[in-house]
PDB file of C-alpha atoms in Angstrom:
ATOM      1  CA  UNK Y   1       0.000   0.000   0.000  1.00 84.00           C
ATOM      2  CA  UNK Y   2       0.905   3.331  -0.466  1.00 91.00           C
ATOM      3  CA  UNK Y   3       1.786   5.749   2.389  1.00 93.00           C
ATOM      4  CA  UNK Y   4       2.416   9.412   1.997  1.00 96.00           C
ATOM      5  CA  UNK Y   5       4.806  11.748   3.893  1.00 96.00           C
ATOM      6  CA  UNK Y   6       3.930  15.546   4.150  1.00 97.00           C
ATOM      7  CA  UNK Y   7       6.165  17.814   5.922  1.00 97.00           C
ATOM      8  CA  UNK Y   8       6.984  21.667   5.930  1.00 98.00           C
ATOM      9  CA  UNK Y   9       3.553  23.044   7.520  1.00 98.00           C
ATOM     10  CA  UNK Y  10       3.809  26.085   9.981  1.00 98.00           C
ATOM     11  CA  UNK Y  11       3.019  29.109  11.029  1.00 98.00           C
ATOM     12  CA  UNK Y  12       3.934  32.075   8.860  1.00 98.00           C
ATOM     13  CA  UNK Y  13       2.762  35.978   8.592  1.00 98.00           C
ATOM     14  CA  UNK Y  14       0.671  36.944   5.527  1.00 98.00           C
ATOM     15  CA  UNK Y  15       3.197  37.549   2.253  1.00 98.00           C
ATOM     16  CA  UNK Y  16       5.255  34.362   3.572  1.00 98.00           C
ATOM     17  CA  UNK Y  17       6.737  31.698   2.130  1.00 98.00           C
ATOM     18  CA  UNK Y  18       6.814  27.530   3.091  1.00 98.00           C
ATOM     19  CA  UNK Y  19       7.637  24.482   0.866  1.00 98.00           C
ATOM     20  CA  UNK Y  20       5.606  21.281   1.165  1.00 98.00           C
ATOM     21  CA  UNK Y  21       7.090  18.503   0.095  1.00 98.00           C
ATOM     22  CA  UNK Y  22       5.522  14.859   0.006  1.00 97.00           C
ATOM     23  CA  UNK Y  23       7.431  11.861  -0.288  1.00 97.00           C
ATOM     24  CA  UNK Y  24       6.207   8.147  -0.123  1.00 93.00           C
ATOM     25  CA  UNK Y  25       8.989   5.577   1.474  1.00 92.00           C
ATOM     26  CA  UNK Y  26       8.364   1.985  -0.472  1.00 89.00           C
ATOM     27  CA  UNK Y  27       6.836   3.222  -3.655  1.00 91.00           C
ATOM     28  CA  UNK Y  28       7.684   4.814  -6.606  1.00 93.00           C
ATOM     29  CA  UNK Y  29       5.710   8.219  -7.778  1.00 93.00           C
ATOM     30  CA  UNK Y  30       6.560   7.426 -11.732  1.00 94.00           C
ATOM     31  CA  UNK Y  31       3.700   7.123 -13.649  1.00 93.00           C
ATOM     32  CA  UNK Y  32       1.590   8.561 -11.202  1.00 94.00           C
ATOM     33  CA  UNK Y  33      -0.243  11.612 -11.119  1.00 95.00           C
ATOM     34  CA  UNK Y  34       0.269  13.836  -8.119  1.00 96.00           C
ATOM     35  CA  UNK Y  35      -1.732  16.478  -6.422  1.00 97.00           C
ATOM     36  CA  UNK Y  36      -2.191  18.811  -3.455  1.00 98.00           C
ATOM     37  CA  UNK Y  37      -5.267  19.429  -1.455  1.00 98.00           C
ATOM     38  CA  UNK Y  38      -6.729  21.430   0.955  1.00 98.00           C
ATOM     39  CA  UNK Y  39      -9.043  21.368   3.834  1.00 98.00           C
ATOM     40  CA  UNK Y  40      -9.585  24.932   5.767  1.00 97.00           C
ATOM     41  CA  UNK Y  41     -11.772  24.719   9.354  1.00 93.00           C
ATOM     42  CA  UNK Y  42     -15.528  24.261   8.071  1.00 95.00           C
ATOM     43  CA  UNK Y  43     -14.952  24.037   4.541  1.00 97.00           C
ATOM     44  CA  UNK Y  44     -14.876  20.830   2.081  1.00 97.00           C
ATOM     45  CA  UNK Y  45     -11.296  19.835   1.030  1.00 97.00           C
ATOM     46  CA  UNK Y  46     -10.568  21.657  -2.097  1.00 98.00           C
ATOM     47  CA  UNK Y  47      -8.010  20.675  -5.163  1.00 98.00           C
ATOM     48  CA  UNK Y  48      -5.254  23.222  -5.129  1.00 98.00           C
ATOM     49  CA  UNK Y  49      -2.761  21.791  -7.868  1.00 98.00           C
ATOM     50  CA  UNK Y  50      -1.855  19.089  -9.362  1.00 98.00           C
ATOM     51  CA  UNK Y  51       0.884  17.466 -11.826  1.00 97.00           C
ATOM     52  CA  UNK Y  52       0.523  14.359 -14.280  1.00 96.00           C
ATOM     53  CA  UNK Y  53       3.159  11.864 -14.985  1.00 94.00           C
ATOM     54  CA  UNK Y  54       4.687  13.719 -17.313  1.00 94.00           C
ATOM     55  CA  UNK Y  55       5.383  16.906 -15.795  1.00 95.00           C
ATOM     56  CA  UNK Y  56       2.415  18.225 -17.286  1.00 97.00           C
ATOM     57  CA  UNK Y  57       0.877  21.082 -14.145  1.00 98.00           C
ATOM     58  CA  UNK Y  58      -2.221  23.123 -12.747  1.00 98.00           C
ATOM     59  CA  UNK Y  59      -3.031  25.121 -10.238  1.00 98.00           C
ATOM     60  CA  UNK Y  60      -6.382  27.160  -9.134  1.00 98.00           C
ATOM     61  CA  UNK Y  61      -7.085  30.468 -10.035  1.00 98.00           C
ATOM     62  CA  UNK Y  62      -6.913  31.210  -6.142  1.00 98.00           C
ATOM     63  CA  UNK Y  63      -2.919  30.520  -5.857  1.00 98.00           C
ATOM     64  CA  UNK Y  64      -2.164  31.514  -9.504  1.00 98.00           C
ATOM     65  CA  UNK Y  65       1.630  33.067  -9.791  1.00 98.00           C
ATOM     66  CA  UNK Y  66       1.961  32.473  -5.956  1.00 98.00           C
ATOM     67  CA  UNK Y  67       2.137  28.735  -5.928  1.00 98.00           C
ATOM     68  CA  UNK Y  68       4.260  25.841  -8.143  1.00 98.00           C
ATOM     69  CA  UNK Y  69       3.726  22.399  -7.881  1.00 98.00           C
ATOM     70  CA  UNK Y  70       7.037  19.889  -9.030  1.00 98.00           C
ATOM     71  CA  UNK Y  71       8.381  16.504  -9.089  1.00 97.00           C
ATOM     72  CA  UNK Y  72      11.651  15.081  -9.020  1.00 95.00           C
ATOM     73  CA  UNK Y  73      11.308  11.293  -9.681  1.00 92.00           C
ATOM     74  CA  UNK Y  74      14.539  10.770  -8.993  1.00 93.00           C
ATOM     75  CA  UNK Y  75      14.476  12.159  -5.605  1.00 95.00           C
ATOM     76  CA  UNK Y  76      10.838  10.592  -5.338  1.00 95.00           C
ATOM     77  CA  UNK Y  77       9.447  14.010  -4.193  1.00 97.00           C
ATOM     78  CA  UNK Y  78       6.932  16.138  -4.982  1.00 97.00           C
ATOM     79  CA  UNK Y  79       6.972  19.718  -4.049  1.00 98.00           C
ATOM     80  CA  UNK Y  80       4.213  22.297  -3.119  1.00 98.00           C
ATOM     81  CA  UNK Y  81       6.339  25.702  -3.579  1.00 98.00           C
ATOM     82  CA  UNK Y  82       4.177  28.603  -1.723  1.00 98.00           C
ATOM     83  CA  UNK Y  83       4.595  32.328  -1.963  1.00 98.00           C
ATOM     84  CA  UNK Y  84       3.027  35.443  -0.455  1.00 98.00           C
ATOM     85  CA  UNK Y  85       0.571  33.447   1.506  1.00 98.00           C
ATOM     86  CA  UNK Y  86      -2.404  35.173   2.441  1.00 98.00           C
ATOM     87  CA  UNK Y  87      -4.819  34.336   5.339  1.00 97.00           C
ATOM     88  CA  UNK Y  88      -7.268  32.443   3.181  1.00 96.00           C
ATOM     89  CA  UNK Y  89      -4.301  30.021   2.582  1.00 98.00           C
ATOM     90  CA  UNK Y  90      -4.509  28.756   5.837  1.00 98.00           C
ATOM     91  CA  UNK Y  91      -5.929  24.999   6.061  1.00 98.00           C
ATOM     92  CA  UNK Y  92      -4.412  21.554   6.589  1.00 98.00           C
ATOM     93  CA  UNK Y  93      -2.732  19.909   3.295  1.00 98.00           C
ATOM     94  CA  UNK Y  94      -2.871  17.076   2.177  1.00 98.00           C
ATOM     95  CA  UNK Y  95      -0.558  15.396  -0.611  1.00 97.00           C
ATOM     96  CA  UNK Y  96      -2.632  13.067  -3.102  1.00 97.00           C
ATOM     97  CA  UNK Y  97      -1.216  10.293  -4.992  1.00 95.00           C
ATOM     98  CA  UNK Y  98      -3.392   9.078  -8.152  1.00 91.00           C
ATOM     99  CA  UNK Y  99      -3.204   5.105  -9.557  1.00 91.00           C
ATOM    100  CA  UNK Y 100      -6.791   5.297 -11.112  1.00 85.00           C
ATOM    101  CA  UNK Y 101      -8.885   4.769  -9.861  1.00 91.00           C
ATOM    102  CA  UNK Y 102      -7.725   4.889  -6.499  1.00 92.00           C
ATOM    103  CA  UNK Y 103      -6.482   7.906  -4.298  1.00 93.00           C
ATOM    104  CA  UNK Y 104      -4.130   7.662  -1.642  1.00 96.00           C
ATOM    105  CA  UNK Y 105      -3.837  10.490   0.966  1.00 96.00           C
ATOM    106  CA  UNK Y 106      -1.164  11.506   3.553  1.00 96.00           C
ATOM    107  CA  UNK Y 107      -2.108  12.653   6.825  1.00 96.00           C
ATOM    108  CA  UNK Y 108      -1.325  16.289   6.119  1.00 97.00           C
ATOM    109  CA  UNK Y 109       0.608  18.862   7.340  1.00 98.00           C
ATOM    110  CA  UNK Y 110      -0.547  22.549   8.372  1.00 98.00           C
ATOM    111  CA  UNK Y 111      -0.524  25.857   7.022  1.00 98.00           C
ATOM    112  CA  UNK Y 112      -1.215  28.803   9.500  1.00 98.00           C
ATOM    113  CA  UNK Y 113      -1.080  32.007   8.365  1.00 97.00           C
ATOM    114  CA  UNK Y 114      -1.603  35.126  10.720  1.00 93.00           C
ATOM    115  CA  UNK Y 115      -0.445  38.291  12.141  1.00 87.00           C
TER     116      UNK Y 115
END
């Protein structure tokens, strides 16, 4: 089975920066889509962007020119670059791992963003 690793949550002011990264020990992410959610306090856990197994990548209109999403198969990583965070980005995320048409989730690490 596949288990996920998220780690480089925290607490930053608004206009800050983190880097997520996901890894999965005892399986490969080739050939797999990848994505990152995201689940704020009363709200439904939203897509925020995703990469296929090519390289090929999306993000929301929400995080648009603030956020990048990357893979390095070698490394077996993929990477949830975030920049001038704003409240709203605040929520738990969760790294996503696609082998249709199954999803596997990590337990999530989390984003706090305030004053």
């Amino acid at each position: 089975q596949v288990q996920l690793v998220e780690s480089g949550g925290g607490v930053v002011q608004p206009g800050g920066s983190l880097t997520l990264s996901c890894t999965a020990p005892g399986s490969s992410f080739t050939g797999h889509a990848m994505a990152w959610f995201r689940q704020a306090p009363g709200k439904q856990r939203e897509l925020v962007a995703q990469i296929n197994n090519v390289g090929i990548t999306n993000v929301i209109n929400a995080v648009k020119g603030r956020f990048t999403i990357s893979r390095d198969n070698a490394k077996n990583t993929v990477t949830l670059q975030m920049n001038s965070l704003k409240t709203e980005d605040a929520a738990v995320y969760y790294c996503n791992f696609r082998d249709a048409p199954v999803r596997y989730w990590g337990q999530g690490t989390q984003v706090t963003v305030a004053s």
